[in-house]
XYZ file of C-alpha atoms in Angstrom:
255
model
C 78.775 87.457 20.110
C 75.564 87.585 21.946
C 75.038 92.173 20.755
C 73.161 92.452 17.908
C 73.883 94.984 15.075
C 71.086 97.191 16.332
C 72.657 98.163 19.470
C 75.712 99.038 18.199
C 74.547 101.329 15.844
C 74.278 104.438 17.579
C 77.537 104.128 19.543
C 78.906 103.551 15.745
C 77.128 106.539 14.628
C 78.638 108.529 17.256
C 81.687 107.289 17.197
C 82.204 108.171 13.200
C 80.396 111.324 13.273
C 83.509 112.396 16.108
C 86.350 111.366 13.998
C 84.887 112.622 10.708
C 84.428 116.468 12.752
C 88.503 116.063 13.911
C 89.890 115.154 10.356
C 90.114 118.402 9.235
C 92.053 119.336 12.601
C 94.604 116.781 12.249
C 97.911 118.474 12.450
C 99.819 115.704 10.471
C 99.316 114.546 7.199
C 97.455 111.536 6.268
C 101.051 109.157 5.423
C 101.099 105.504 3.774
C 100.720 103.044 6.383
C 103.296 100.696 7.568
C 103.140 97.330 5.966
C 103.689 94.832 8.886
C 103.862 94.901 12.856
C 107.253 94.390 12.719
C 108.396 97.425 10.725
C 106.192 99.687 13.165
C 108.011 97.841 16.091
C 111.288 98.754 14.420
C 110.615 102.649 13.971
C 109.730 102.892 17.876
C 112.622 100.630 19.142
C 115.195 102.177 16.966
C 114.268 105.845 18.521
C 115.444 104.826 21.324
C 112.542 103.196 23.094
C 112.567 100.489 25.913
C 110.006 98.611 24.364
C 106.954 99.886 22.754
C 103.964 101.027 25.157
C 100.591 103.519 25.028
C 102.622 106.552 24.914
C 105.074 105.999 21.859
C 102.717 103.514 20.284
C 100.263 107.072 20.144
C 102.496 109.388 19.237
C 103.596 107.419 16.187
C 99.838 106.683 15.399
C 99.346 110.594 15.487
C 102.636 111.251 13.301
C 101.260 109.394 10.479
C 98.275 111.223 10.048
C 95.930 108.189 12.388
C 94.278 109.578 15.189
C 93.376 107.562 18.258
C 90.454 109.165 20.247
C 89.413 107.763 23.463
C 85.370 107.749 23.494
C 83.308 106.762 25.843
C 80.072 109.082 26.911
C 77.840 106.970 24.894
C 73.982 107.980 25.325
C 71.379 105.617 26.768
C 70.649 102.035 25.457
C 73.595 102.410 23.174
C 75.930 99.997 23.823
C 79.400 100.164 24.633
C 82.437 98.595 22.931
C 86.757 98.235 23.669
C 87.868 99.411 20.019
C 86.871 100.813 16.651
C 88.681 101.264 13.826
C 87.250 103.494 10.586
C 88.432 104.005 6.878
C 86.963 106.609 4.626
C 88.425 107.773 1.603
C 91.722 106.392 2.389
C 91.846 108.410 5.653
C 91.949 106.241 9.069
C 90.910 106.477 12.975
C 90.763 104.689 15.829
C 88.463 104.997 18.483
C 89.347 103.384 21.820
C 86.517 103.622 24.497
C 86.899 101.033 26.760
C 87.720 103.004 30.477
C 90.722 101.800 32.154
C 93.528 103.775 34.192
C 96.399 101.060 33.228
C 98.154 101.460 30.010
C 98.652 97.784 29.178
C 94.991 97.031 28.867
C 94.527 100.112 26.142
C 97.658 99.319 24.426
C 96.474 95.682 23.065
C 93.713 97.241 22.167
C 95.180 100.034 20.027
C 97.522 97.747 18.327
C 94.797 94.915 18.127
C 92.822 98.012 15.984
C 96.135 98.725 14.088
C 96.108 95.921 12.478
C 92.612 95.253 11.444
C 93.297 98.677 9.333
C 97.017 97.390 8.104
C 95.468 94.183 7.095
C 92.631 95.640 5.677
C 89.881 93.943 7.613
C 87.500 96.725 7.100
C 85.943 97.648 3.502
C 86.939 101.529 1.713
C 84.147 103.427 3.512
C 83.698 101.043 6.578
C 83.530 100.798 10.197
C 84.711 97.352 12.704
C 83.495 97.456 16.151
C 85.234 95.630 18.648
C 82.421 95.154 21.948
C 84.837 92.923 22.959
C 88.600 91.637 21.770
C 88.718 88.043 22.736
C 92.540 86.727 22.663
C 91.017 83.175 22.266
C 88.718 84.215 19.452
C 88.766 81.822 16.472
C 87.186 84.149 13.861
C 89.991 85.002 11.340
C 90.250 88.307 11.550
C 90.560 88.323 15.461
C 93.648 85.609 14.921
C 94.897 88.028 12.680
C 94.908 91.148 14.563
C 95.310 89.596 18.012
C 98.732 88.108 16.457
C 99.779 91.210 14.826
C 99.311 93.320 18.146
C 101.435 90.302 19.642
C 104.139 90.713 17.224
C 104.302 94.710 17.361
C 104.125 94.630 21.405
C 106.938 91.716 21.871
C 107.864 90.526 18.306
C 106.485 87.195 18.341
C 102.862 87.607 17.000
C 102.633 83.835 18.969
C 104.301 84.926 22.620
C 102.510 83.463 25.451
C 103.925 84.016 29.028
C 103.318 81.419 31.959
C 105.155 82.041 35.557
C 107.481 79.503 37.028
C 107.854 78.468 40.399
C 106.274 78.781 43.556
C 105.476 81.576 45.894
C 103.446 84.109 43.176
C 102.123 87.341 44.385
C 101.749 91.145 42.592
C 105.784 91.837 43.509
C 107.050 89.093 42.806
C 105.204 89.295 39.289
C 106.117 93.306 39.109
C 109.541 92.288 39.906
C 109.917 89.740 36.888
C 107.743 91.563 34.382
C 110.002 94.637 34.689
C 113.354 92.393 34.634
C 112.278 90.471 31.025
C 110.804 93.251 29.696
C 114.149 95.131 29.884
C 115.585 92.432 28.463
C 113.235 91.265 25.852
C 112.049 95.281 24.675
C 108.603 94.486 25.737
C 106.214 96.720 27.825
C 106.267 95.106 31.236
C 102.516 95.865 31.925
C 101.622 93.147 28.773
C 103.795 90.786 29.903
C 101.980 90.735 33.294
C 98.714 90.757 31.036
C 99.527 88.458 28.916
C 100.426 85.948 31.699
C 97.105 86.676 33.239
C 95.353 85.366 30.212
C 97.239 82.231 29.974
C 96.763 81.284 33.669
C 93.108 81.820 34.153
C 90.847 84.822 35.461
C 91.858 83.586 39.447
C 95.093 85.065 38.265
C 93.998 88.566 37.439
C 93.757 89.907 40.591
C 97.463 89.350 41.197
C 98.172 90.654 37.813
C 96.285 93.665 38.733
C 97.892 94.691 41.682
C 101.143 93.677 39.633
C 100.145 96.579 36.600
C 99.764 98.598 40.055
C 103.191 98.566 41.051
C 104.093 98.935 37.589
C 102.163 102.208 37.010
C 101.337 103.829 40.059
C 99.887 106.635 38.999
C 98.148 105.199 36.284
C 95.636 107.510 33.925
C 95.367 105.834 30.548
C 92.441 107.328 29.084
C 93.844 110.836 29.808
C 97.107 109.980 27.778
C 95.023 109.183 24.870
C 93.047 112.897 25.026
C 96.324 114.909 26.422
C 97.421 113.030 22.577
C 94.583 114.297 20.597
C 94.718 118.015 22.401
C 98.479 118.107 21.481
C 97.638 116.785 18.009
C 94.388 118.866 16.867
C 94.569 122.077 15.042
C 92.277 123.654 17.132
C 92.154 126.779 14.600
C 90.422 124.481 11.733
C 87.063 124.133 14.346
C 84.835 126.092 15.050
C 84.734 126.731 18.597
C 81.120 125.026 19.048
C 82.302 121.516 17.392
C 85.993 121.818 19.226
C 83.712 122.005 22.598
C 81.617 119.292 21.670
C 85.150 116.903 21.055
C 85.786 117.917 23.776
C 82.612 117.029 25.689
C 82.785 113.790 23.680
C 85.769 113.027 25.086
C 85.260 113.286 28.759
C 87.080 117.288 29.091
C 84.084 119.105 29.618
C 83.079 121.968 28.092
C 86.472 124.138 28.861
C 88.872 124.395 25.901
């Protein structure tokens, strides 16, 4: 868009130098990557999931040797971005950094990511920034990604979802989300999302106190680090660059 290559450059920097430090620590395996949305879908589903949300969606990332880090202490004047995803020497990472408690907003995100790496969007030793993931972007690679994430979330990489009726408000929404998710294996939060996006930013404050109801206790961003702590071989760091991870990634300085 309107951010210029410049001022992404030292959030990129950052970003890279993190996951590069954390390889080494990664407790599984580097594994071939899936092929499609649709046979990562499967996996989750057929372990018994409802549908597949944040935390399965991460813990399969995690068992196939692709961390997901959630970054976003970026110094001064750098500037911030939702996603990033990173391929060196066949290894892979994901860096999510954009704050938000509800899961549903991170979880497009992470598979919107996914599937810039499966359909290799980025080059052998490259980086893509995401400042922003437009679902109405036009540029091919954001059709592409934005309708794999649809298709591994609900199984239609096309699915829009529009209300019917009269009478909307955030329980009502809730209420219906919850009821065709069950049905449909789809995370309730993105179908409340998704039908935010179709009916216009007046709608999103309804949807938001919807994902409310849905996820009470909401706390998205500490999912994603409670993932990498359980995931990191904290043996294979020194103790200076496991602090600074953690630092990084909003823990402090206490391991």
């Amino acid at each position: 868009g309107n951010t210029s290559e410049e001022e992404l450059q030292l959030s990129r920097a950052l970003n890279t130098r993190v996951i590069e430090l954390i390889w080494p620590a990664v407790s599984k395996p580097n594994k071939n990557l899936p092929t499609s949305a649709s046979e990562i879908r499967r996996i989750i589903l057929n372990e018994g999931a409802p549908w597949v949300n944040l935390n399965n969606l991460l813990d399969y990332c995690w068992s196939i040797g692709l961390p997901v880090l959630h970054i976003s202490a970026f110094p001064p004047k750098s500037k911030k971005m939702d996603g990033l995803a990173f391929v060196k020497n066949d290894r892979y990472a994901i860096v999510i950094s954009k704050n938000s408690g509800h899961s549903a907003w991170l979880l497009f995100i992470l598979a919107h990511e996914i599937g810039h790496i499966i359909n290799k969007h980025i080059g052998e030793n490259g980086v893509l920034v995401d400042e922003v993931i437009d679902r109405n972007s036009t540029d091919a690679d954001e059709e592409t990604a934005n309708a794999f994430a649809l298709e591994l979330l609900t199984g239609d990489p096309g699915l829009t979802v529009s209300p019917i009726g009269s009478g909307r408000n955030a329980r009502r929404l809730a209420e219906a989300a919850y009821q065709a998710g069950t049905q449909e294996k789809i995370d309730p939060g993105h179908i409340v999302l998704n039908c935010a996006y179709q009916m216009g930013s007046d709608f999103f404050p309804i949807a938001n106190a919807a994902l409310n109801l849905l996820e009470p206790k909401a706390d998205a961003v500490n999912l994603i680090r409670s993932k990498m702590l359980k995931n990191l071989n904290k043996n294979k760091l020194s103790e200076d660059t496991y602090n600074f991870i953690l630092r990084i990634s909003g823990y402090g300085t206490h391991s």
